Rosetta silent file (secondary structure, phi, psi, omega in degrees, C-alpha in Angstrom):
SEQUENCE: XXXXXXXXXXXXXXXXXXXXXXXXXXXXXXXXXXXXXXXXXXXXXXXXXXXXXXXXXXXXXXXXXXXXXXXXXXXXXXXXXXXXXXXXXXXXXXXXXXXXXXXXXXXXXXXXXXX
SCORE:     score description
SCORE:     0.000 S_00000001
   1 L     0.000  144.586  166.158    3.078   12.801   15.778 S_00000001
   2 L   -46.905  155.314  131.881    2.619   10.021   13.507 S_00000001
   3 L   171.019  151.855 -127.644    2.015   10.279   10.388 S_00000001
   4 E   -92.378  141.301  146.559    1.634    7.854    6.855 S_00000001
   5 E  -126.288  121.970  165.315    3.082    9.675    3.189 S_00000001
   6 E  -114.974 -176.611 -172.663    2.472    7.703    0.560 S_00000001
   7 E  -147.510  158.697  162.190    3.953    8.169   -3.010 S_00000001
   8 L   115.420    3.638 -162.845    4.838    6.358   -6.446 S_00000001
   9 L  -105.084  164.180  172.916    1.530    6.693   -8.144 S_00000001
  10 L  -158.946 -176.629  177.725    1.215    7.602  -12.010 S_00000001
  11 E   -86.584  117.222  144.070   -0.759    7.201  -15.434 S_00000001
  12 L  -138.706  160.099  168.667    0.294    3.582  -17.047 S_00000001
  13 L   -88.973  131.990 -144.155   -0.518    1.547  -19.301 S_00000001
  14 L   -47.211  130.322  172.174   -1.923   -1.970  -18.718 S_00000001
  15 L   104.274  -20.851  177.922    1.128   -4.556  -18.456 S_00000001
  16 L   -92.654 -170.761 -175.834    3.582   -2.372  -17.272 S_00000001
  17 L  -117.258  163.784  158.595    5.030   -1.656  -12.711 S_00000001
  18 E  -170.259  120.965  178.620    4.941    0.638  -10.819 S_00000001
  19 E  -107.578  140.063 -148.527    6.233    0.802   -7.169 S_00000001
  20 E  -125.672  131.184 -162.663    4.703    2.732   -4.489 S_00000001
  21 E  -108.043  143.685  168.313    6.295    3.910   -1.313 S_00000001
  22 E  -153.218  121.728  159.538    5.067    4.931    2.208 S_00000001
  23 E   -90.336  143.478 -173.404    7.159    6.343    4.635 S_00000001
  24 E  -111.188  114.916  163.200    6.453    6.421    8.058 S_00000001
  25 L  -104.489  125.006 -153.887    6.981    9.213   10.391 S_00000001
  26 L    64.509   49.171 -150.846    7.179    8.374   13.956 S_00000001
  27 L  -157.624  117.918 -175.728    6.570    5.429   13.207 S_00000001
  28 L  -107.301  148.205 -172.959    8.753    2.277   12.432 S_00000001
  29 L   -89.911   15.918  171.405    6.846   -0.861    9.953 S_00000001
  30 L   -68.258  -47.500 -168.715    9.757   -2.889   12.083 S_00000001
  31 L  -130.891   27.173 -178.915    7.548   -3.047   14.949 S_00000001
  32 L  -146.268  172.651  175.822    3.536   -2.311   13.714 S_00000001
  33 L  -136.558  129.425 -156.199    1.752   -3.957   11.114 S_00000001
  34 E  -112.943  146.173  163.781    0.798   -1.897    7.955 S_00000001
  35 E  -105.458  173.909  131.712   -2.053   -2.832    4.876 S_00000001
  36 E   -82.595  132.936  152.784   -2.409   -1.080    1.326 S_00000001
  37 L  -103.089 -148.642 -166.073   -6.278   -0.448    0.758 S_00000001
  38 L   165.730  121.175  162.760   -7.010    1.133   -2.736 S_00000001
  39 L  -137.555   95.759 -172.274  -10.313    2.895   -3.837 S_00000001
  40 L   -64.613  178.549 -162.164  -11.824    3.941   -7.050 S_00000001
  41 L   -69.815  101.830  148.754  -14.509    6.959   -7.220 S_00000001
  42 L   114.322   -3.775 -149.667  -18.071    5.423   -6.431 S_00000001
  43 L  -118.641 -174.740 -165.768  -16.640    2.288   -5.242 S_00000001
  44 L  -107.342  139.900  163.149  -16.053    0.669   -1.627 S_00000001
  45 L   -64.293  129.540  178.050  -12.223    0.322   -0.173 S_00000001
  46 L  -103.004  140.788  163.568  -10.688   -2.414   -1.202 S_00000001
  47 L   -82.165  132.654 -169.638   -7.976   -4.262    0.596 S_00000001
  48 L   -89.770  -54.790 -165.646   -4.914   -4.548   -1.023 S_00000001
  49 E  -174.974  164.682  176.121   -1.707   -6.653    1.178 S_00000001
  50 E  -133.802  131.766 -179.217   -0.542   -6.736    4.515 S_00000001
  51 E  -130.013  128.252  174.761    2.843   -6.747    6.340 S_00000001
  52 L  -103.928  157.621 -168.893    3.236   -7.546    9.907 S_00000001
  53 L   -71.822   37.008 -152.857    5.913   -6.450   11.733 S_00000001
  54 L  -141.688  -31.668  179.025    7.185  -10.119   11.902 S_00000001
  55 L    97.804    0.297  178.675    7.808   -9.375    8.090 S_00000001
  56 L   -60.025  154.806  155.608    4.729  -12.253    6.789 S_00000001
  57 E  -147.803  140.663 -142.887    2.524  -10.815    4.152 S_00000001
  58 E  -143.326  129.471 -169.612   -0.576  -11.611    2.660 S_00000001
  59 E  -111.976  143.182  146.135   -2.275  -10.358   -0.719 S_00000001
  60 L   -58.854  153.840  154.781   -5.950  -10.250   -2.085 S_00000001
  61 H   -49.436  -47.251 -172.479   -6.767  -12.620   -4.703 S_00000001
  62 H   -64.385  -11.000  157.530   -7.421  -10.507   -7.000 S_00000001
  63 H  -131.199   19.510  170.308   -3.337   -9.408   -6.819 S_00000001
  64 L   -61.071  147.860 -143.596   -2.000  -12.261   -5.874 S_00000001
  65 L    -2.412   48.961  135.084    1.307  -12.597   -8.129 S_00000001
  66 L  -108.016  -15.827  169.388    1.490   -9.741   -8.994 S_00000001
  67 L   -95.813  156.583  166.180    1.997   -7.193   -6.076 S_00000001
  68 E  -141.776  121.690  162.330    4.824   -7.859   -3.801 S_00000001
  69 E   -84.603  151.109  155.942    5.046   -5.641   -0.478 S_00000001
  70 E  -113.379  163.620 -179.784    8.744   -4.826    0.641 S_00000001
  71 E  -156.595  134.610 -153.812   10.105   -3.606    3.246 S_00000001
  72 L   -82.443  166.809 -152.158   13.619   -1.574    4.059 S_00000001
  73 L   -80.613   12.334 -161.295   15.845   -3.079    6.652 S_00000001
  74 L  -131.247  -11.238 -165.677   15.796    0.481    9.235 S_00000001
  75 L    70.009    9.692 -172.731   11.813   -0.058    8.906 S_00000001
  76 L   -99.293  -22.107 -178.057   10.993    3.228    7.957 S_00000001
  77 E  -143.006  149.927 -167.726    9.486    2.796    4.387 S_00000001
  78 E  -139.391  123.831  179.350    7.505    0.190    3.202 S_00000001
  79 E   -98.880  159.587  153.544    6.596   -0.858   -0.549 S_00000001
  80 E   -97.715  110.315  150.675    3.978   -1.876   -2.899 S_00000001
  81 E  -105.523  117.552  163.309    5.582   -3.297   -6.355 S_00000001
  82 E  -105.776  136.965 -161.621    2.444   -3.935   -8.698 S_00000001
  83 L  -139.288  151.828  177.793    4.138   -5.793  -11.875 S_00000001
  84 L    70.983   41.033 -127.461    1.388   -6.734  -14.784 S_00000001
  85 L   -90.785  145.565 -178.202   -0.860   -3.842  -14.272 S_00000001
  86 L  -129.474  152.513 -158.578   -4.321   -3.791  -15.298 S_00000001
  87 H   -56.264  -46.770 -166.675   -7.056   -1.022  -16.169 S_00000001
  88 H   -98.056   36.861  151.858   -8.975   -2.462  -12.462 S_00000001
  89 H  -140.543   51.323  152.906   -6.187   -1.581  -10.185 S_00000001
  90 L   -59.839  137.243  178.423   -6.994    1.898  -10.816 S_00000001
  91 L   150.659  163.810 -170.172   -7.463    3.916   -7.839 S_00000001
  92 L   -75.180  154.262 -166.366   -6.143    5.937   -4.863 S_00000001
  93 L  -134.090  137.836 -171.935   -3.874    3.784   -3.249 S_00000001
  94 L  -136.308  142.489  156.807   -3.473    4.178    0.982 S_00000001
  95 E   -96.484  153.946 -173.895   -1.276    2.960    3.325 S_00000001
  96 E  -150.844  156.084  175.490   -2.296    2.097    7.058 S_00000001
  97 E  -153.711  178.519 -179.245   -1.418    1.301    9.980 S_00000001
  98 E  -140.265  115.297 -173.637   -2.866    1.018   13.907 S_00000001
  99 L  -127.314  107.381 -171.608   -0.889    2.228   16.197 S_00000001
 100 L    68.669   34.296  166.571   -1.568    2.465   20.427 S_00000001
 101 L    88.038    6.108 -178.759   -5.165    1.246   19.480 S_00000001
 102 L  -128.732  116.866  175.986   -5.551    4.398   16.362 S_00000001
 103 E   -71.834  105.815 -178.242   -6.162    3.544   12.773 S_00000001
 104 E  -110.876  163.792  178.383   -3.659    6.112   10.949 S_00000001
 105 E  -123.050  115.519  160.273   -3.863    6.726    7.239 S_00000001
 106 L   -31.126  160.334 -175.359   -1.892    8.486    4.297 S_00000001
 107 L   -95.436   21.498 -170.544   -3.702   10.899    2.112 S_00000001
 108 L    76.902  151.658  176.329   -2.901    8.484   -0.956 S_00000001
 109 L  -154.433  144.799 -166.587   -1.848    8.408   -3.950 S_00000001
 110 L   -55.137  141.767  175.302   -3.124    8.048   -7.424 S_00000001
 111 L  -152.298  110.878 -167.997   -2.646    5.312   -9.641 S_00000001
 112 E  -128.676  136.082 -153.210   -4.179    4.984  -13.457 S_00000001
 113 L  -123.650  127.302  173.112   -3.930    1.644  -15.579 S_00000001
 114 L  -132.030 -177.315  179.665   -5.298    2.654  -19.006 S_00000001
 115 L    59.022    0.000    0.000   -5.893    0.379  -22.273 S_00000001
């Protein structure tokens, strides 16, 4: 069965990285195309970046140079590095991906920007 893990999130403080990993099982980002969303408490999911399995990627504005996605050469895990960090890109952080026509999702993982 598929399925999304992500990892990497913690408590920082504004200005500092933090890179955030999702591994994929049964499931290579070699040949699908995965987003990050992101959602604080009260608030609507936001889209984060995109990677297609062609390796292109595409950011919101609102993290445009400062996230970078990567991605390892076997296709199995796929990164977010967030570099400059700010108080508003606090928030559960998800990886996704659609696979045979099925949106699957990670259960997330926390990430708090403070000062």
């Amino acid at each position: 069965q598929v399925q999304l893990v992500e990892s990497g999130g913690d408590f920082i403080q504004a200005g500092g990285s933090l890179r955030l990993s999702c591994i994929g099982h049964g499931i290579l980002f070699t040949n699908n195309d995965m987003d990050w969303y992101r959602q604080a408490p009260g608030m609507q999911r936001e889209w984060v970046a995109g990677l297609t399995s062609y390796g292109s990627t595409d950011y919101a504005e609102s993290v445009k140079g400062r996230f970078t996605v990567a991605r390892d050469k076997d296709g199995a895990t796929v990164y977010l590095e967030m570099n400059s960090l700010k108080p508003e890109d606090t928030g559960v952080y998800y990886c996704t991906s659609m696979i045979r026509g099925y949106d699957y999702w990670g259960q997330g993982t926390q990430v708090t920007v403070s000062s």
